Coordinates of C-alpha atoms and ligand atoms in Angstrom, one line a residue:
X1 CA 0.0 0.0 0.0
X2 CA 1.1 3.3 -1.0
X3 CA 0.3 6.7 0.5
X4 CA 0.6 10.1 -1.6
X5 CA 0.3 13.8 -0.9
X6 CA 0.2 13.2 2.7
X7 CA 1.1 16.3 5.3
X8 CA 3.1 13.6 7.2
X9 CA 3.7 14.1 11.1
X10 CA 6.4 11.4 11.6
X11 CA 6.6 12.6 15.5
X12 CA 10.2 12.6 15.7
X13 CA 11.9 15.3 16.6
X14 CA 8.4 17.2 17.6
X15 CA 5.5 16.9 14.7
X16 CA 8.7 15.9 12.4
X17 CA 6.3 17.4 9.8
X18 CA 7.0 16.6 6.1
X19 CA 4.8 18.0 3.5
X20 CA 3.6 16.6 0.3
X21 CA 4.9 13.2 1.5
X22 CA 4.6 9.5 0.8
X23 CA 4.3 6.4 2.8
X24 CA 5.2 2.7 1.3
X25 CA 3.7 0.2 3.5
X26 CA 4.1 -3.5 3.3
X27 CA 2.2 -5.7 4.9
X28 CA 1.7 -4.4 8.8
X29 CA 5.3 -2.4 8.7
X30 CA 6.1 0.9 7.1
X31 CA 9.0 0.2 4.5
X32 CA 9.8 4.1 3.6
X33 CA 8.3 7.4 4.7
X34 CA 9.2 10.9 3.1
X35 CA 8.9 13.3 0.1
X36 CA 7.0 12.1 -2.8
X37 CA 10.1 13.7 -4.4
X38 CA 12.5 11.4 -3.1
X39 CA 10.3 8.0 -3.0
X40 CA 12.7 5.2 -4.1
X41 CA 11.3 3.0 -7.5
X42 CA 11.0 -0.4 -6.2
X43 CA 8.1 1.6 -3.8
X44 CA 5.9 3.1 -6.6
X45 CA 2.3 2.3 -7.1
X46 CA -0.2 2.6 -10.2
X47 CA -3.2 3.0 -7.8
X48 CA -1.8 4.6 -4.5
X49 CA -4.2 6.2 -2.1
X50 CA -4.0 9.6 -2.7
X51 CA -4.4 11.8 0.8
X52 CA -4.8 15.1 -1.1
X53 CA -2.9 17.1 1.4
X54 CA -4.5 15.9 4.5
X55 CA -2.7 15.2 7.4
X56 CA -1.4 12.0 8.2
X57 CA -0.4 10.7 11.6
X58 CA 0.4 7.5 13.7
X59 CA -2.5 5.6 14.8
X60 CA -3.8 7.3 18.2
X61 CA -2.8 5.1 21.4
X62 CA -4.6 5.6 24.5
X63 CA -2.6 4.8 27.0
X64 CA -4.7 4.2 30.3
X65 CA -8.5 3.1 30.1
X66 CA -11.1 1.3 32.2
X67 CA -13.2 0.6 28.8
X68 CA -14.8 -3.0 30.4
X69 CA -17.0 -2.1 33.2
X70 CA -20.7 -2.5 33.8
X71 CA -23.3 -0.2 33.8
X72 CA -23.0 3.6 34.7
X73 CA -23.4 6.2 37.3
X74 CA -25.2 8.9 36.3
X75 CA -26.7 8.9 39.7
X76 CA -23.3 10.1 40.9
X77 CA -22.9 12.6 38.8
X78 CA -26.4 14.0 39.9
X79 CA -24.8 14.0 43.5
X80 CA -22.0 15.6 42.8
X81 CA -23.8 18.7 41.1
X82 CA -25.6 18.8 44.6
X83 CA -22.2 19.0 46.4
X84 CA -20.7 15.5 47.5
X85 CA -17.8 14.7 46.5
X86 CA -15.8 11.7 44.8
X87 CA -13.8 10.5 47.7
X88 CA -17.7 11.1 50.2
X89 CA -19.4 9.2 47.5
X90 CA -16.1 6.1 47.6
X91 CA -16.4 6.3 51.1
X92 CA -20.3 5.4 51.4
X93 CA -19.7 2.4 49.2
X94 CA -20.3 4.8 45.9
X95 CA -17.8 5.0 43.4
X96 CA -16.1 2.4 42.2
X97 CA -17.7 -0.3 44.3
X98 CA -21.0 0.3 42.5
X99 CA -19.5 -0.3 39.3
X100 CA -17.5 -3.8 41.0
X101 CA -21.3 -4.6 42.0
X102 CA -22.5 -4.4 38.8
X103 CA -19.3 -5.6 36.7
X104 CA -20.0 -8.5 39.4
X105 CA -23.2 -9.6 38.0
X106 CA -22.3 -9.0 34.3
X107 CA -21.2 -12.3 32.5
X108 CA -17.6 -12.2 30.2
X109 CA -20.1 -12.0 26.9
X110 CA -21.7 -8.6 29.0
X111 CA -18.5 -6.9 29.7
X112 CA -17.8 -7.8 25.9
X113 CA -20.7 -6.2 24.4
X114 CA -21.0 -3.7 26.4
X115 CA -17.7 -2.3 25.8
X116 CA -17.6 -2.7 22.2
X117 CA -19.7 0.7 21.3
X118 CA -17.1 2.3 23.3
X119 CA -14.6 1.0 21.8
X120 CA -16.0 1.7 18.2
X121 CA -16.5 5.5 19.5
X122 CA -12.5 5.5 20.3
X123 CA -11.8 3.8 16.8
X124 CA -14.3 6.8 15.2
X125 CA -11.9 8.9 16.9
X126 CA -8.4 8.0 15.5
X127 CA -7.3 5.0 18.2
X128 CA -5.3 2.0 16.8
X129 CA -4.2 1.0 20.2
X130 CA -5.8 1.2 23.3
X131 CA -4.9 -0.2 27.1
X132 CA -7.7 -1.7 28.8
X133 CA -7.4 -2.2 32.5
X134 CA -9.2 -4.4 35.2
X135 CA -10.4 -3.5 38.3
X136 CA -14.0 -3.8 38.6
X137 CA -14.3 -7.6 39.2
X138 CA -11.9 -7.6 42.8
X139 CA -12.3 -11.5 43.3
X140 CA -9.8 -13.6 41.5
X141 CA -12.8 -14.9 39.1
X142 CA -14.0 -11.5 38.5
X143 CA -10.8 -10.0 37.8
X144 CA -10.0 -12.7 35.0
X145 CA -13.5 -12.6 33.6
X146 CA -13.1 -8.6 32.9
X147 CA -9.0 -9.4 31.4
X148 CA -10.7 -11.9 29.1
X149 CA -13.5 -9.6 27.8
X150 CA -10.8 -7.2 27.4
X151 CA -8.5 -9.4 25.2
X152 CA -11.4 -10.7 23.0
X153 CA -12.1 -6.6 22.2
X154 CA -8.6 -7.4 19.7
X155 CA -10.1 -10.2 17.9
X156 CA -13.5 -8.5 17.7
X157 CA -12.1 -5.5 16.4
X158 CA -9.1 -3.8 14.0
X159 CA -7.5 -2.7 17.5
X160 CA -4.5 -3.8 19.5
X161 CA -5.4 -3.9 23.0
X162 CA -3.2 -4.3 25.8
X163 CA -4.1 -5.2 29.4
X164 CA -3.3 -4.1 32.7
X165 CA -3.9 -6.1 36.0
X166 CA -5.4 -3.5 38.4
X167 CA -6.8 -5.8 41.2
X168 CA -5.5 -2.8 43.8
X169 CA -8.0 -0.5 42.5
X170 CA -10.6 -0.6 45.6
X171 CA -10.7 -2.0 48.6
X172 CA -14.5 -4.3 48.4
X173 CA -16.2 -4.4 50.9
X174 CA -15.8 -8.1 52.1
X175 CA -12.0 -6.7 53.0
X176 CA -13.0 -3.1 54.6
X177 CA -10.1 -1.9 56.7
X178 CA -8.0 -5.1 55.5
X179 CA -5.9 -4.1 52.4
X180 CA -2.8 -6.4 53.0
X181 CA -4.9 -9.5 53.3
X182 CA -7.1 -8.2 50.1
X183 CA -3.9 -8.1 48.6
X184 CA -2.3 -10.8 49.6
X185 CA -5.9 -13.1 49.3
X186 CA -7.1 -11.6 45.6
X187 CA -4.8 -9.2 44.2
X188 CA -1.8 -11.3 44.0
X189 CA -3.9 -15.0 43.2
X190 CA -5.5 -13.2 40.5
X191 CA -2.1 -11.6 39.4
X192 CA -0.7 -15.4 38.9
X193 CA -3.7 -16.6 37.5
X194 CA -4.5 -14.2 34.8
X195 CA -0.5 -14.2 33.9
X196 CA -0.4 -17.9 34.0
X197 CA -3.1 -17.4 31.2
X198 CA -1.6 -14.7 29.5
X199 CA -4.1 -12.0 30.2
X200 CA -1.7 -9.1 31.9
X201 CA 0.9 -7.1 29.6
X202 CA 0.9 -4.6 33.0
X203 CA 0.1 -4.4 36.9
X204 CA -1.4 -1.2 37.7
X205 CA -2.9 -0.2 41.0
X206 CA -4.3 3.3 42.9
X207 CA -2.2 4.4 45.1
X208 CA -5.2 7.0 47.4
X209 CA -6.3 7.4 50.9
X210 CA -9.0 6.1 49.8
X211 CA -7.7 2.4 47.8
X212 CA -3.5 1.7 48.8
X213 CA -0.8 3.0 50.6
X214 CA 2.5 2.6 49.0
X215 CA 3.3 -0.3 51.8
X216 CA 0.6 -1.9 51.2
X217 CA 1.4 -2.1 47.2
X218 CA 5.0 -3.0 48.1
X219 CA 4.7 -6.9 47.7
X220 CA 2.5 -6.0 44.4
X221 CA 4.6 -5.1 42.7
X222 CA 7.8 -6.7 43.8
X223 CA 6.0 -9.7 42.4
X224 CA 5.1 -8.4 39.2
X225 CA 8.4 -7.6 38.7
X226 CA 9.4 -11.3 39.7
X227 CA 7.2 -12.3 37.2
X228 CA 9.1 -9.5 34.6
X229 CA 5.8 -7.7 34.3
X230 CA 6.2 -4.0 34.2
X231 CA 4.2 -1.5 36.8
X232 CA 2.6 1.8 36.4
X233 CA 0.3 3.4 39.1
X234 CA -2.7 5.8 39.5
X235 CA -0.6 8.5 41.9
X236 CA -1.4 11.5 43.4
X237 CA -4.6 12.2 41.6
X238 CA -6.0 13.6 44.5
X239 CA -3.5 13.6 47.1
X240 CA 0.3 13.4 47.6
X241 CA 0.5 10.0 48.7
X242 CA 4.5 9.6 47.2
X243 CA 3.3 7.2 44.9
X244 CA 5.1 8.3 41.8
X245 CA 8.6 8.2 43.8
X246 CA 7.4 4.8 44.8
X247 CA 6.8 3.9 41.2
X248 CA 9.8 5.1 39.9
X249 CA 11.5 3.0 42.7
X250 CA 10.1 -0.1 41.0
X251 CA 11.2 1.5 37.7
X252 CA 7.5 1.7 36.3
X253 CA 6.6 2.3 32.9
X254 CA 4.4 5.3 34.4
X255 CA 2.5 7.1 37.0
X256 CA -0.8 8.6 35.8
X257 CA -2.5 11.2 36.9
X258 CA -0.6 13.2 38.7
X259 CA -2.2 16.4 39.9
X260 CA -0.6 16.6 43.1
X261 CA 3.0 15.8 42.3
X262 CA 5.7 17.2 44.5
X263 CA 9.0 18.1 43.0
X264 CA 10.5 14.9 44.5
X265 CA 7.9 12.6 42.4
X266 CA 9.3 14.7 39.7
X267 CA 13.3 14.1 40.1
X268 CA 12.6 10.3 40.8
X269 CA 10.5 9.8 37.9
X270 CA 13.2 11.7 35.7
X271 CA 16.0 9.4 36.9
X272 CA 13.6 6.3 36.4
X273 CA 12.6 7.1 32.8
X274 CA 8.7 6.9 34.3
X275 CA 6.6 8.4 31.7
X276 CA 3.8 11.0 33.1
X277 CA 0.3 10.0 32.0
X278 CA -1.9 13.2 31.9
X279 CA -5.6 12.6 32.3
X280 CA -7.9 16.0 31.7
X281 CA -10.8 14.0 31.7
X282 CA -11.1 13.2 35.5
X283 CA -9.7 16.9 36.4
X284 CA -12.7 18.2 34.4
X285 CA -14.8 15.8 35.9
X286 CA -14.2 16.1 39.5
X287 CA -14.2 19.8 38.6
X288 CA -10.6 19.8 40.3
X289 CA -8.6 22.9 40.6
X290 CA -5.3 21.4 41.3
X291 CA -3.1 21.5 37.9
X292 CA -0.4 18.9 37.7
X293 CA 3.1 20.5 37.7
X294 CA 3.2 20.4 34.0
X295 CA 5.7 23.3 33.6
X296 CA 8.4 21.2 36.0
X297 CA 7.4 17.4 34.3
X298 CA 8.9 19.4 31.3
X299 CA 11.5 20.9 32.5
X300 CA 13.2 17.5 33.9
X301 CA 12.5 16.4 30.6
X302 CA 9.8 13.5 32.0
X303 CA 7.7 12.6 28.3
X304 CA 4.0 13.0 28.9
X305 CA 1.2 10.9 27.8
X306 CA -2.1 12.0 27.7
X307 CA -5.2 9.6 27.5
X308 CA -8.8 9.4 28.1
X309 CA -8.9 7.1 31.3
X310 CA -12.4 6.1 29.9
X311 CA -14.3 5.0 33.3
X312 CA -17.9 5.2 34.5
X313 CA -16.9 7.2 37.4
X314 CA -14.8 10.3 36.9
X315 CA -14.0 10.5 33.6
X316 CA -16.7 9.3 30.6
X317 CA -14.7 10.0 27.6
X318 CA -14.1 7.9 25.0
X319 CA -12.4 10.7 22.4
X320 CA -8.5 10.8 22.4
X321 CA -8.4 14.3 20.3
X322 CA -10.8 16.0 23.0
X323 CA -9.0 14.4 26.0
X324 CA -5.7 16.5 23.7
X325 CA -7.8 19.7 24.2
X326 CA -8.8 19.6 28.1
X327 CA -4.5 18.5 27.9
X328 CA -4.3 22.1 26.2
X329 CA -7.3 24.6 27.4
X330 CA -6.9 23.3 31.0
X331 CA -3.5 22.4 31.3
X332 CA -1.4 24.4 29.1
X333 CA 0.1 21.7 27.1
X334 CA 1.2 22.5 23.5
X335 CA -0.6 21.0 20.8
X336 CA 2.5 19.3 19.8
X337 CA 2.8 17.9 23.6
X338 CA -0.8 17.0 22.9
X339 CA -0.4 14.6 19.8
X340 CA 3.1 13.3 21.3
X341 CA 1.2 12.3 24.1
X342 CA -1.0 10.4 22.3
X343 CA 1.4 8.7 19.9
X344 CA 5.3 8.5 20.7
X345 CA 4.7 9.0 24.3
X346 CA 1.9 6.8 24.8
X347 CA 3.5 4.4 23.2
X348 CA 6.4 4.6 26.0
X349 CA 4.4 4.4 28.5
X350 CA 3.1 1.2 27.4
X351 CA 6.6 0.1 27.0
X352 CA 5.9 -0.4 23.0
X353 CA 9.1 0.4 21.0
X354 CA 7.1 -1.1 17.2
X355 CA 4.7 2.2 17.1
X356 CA 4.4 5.7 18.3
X357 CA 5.7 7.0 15.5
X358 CA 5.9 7.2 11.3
X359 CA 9.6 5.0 10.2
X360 CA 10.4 2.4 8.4
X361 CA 10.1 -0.8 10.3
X362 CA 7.1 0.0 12.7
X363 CA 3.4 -1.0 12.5
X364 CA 1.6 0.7 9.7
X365 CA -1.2 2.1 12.1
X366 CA -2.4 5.6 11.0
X367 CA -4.8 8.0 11.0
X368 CA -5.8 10.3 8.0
X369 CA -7.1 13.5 9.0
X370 CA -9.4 16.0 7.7
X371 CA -7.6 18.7 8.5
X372 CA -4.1 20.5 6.9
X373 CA -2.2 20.8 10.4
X374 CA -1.6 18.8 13.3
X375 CA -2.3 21.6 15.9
X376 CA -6.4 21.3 14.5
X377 CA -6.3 17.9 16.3
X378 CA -6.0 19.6 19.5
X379 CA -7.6 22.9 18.7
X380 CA -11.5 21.1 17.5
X381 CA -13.4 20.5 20.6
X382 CA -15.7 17.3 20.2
X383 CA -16.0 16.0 16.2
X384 CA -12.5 14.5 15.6
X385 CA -11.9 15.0 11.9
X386 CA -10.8 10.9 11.4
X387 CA -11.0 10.7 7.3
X388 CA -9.3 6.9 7.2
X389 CA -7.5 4.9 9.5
X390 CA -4.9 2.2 8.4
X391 CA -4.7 -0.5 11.0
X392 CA -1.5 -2.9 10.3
X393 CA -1.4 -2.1 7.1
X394 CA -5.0 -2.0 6.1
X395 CA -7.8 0.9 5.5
X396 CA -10.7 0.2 7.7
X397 CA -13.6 -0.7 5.2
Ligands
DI6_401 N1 -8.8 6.9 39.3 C1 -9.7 7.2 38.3 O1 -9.9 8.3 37.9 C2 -10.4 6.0 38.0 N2 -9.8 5.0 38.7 C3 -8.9 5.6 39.5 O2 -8.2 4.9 40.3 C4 -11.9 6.1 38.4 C5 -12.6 4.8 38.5 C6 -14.0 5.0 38.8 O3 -14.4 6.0 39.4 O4 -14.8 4.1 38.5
FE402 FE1 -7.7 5.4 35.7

């Protein structure tokens, strides 16, 4: 397959932005990308697919979602415009135990069906790849069932999913007060279990006043990295807890979240190569004020992801390119941050060296855009411009 007249952002170096550019693909891998100028023979093509100056970038990767869950809590979000707020509604057995409750009673064929329409909006909106985590089963049984809807999503649809083991996401309530035997009784059975079956690419968990303390993780994640999984945490999102220092310790691909960093989250993530994950969609809706340090993650050169963290709770959003505005409007990210947070740097901090960005010898996942300029990916609110989307080496039909 042969692209022409593409405005190219290859994402290296920045949007690596090449006009009137070409992209040879052969089977799933990109073979050449450049100037239509320079585009060797052997690569030519009587009937190429001809992007008539429309921009052209790597498949979208959202990095951090909860996409299998059941049901949905509206009735939350009606008590929180009356005033309570997340962590009142977690503590009176709200929250995310509602969701486990219901995610509880769902079958694996549920979960499935239930999360394909969201997964089809993420697709409308430019995704190739998307991480899909656990976390709303919290019995060994449960937490497998919700990894193996997640993995059939892959073979249901043109989308490579990867999935993260978040067992330490809530403490349920037949554990209340007990979080070391809940994690020593169901988070790490179900951590051996699901890898013994091949379900986990991850192990995530929330570190919160409200879920784990960073002792409580600790044998967590040592054993994950026994079992030479890599970690990444839900940190400070809304409290200092020193959960990314604590991640970075266990050399994790990242923390997420992030609002109330302190400068020493910062240096140890640095040092650790932890990628930030930057989440606007829970800020905006838990109406937080707190900004994560954004300025300082980029000054100590820490590469920051952005995703939707699609979940039923705090952050309903299944659209990477508005999830790249609230990353601009409320955060002050640049546009280009934006869109490397949702390709080279999401990419990272999955731990995925194949994709990211546009070269030869990576997956041929990419989006075609209506739109002339990359920063119009961030700039639209709502509506994502998606004109074509090549998924290992294919146009969607
Ligand atoms: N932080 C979040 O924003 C999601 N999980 C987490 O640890 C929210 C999950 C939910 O409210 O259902
Ligand atoms: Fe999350």
């Amino acid at each position: 397959m042969l692209l022409t007249h593409a405005t190219l952002a290859t994402m290296t170096g920045g949007y690596g932005l090449i006009p009137d550019a070409a992209v040879a693909i052969e089977g799933d891998r990109i073979m050449w990308a450049g100037r239509i100028a320079d585009l060797p023979r052997a690569f030519r093509d009587t009937d190429p697919f001809d992007c008539k100056g429309r921009l052209v970038t790597p498949g979208l990767i959202d990095c951090h979602t909860h996409a299998v869950h059941a049901g949905h809590r509206a009735a939350e979000f009606e008590q929180r415009l009356q005033g309570a707020s997340y962590e009142e509604i977690a503590r009176a057995g709200g929250g995310i135990l509602s969701t486990v409750t219901a995610t509880r009673a769902a079958s694996e064929a549920d979960l499935l069906a239930t999360a394909l329409p969201r997964i089809d909006q993420m697709i409308a909106s430019g995704a190739t790849t998307i991480e899909v985590k656990s976390g709303y089963g919290l019995t060994v049984a449960d937490e497998i069932k919700v990894l193996r809807a997640a993995r059939r999503i892959g073979v249901a649809r043109r989308v490579t999913i990867l999935t993260s083991h978040l067992a330490a996401h809530a403490i349920p309530p037949e554990y209340k007060s007990r979080p070391t035997a809940y994690i020593g009784e169901v988070a790490l059975p179900s951590l051996l279990a699901a890898q013994a079956e091949g379900l986990v690419d991850a192990v995530d968990a929330f570190c919160e006043t409200i879920a784990f303390s960073t002792g409580d993780l600790e044998p967590l994640f040592a054993r994950a990295r026994a079992l030479g999984l890599p970690v990444k945490l839900h940190a400070e999102q809304l409290s200092d807890q020193n959960g990314a220092a604590f991640a970075a310790r266990h050399g994790a691909l990242s923390a997420d979240h992030l609002e109330y960093l302190s400068s020493a989250g910062i240096t140890a993530m640095a040092a650790a190569g932890t990628a930030a994950v930057i989440l606007p969609g829970a800020f905006y809706t838990l109406r937080e004020t707190q900004i994560p340090p954004i300025a300082a993650l980029r000054a100590a050169g820490v590469p920051m992801a952005v995703a939707t963290d699609l979940n039923p709770g705090s952050s309903p959003l299944a659209s990477l390119p508005l999830a790249m505005n609230m990353a601009c409007t409320l955060f002050r990210l640049t546009p280009e941050e934006a869109l490397l947070g949702t390709t080279a740097h999401a990419a990272r901090a999955l731990g995925l060296t194949d994709r990211g960005r546009v070269a030869p010898s990576l997956r041929a996942d990419l989006s075609v855009w209506d739109a002339g300029h990359p920063a119009e990916l961030s700039y639209r609110i709502g509506a994502p411009p998606l004109h074509a989307r090549i998924f290992g080496g294919r146009l969607d039909a």
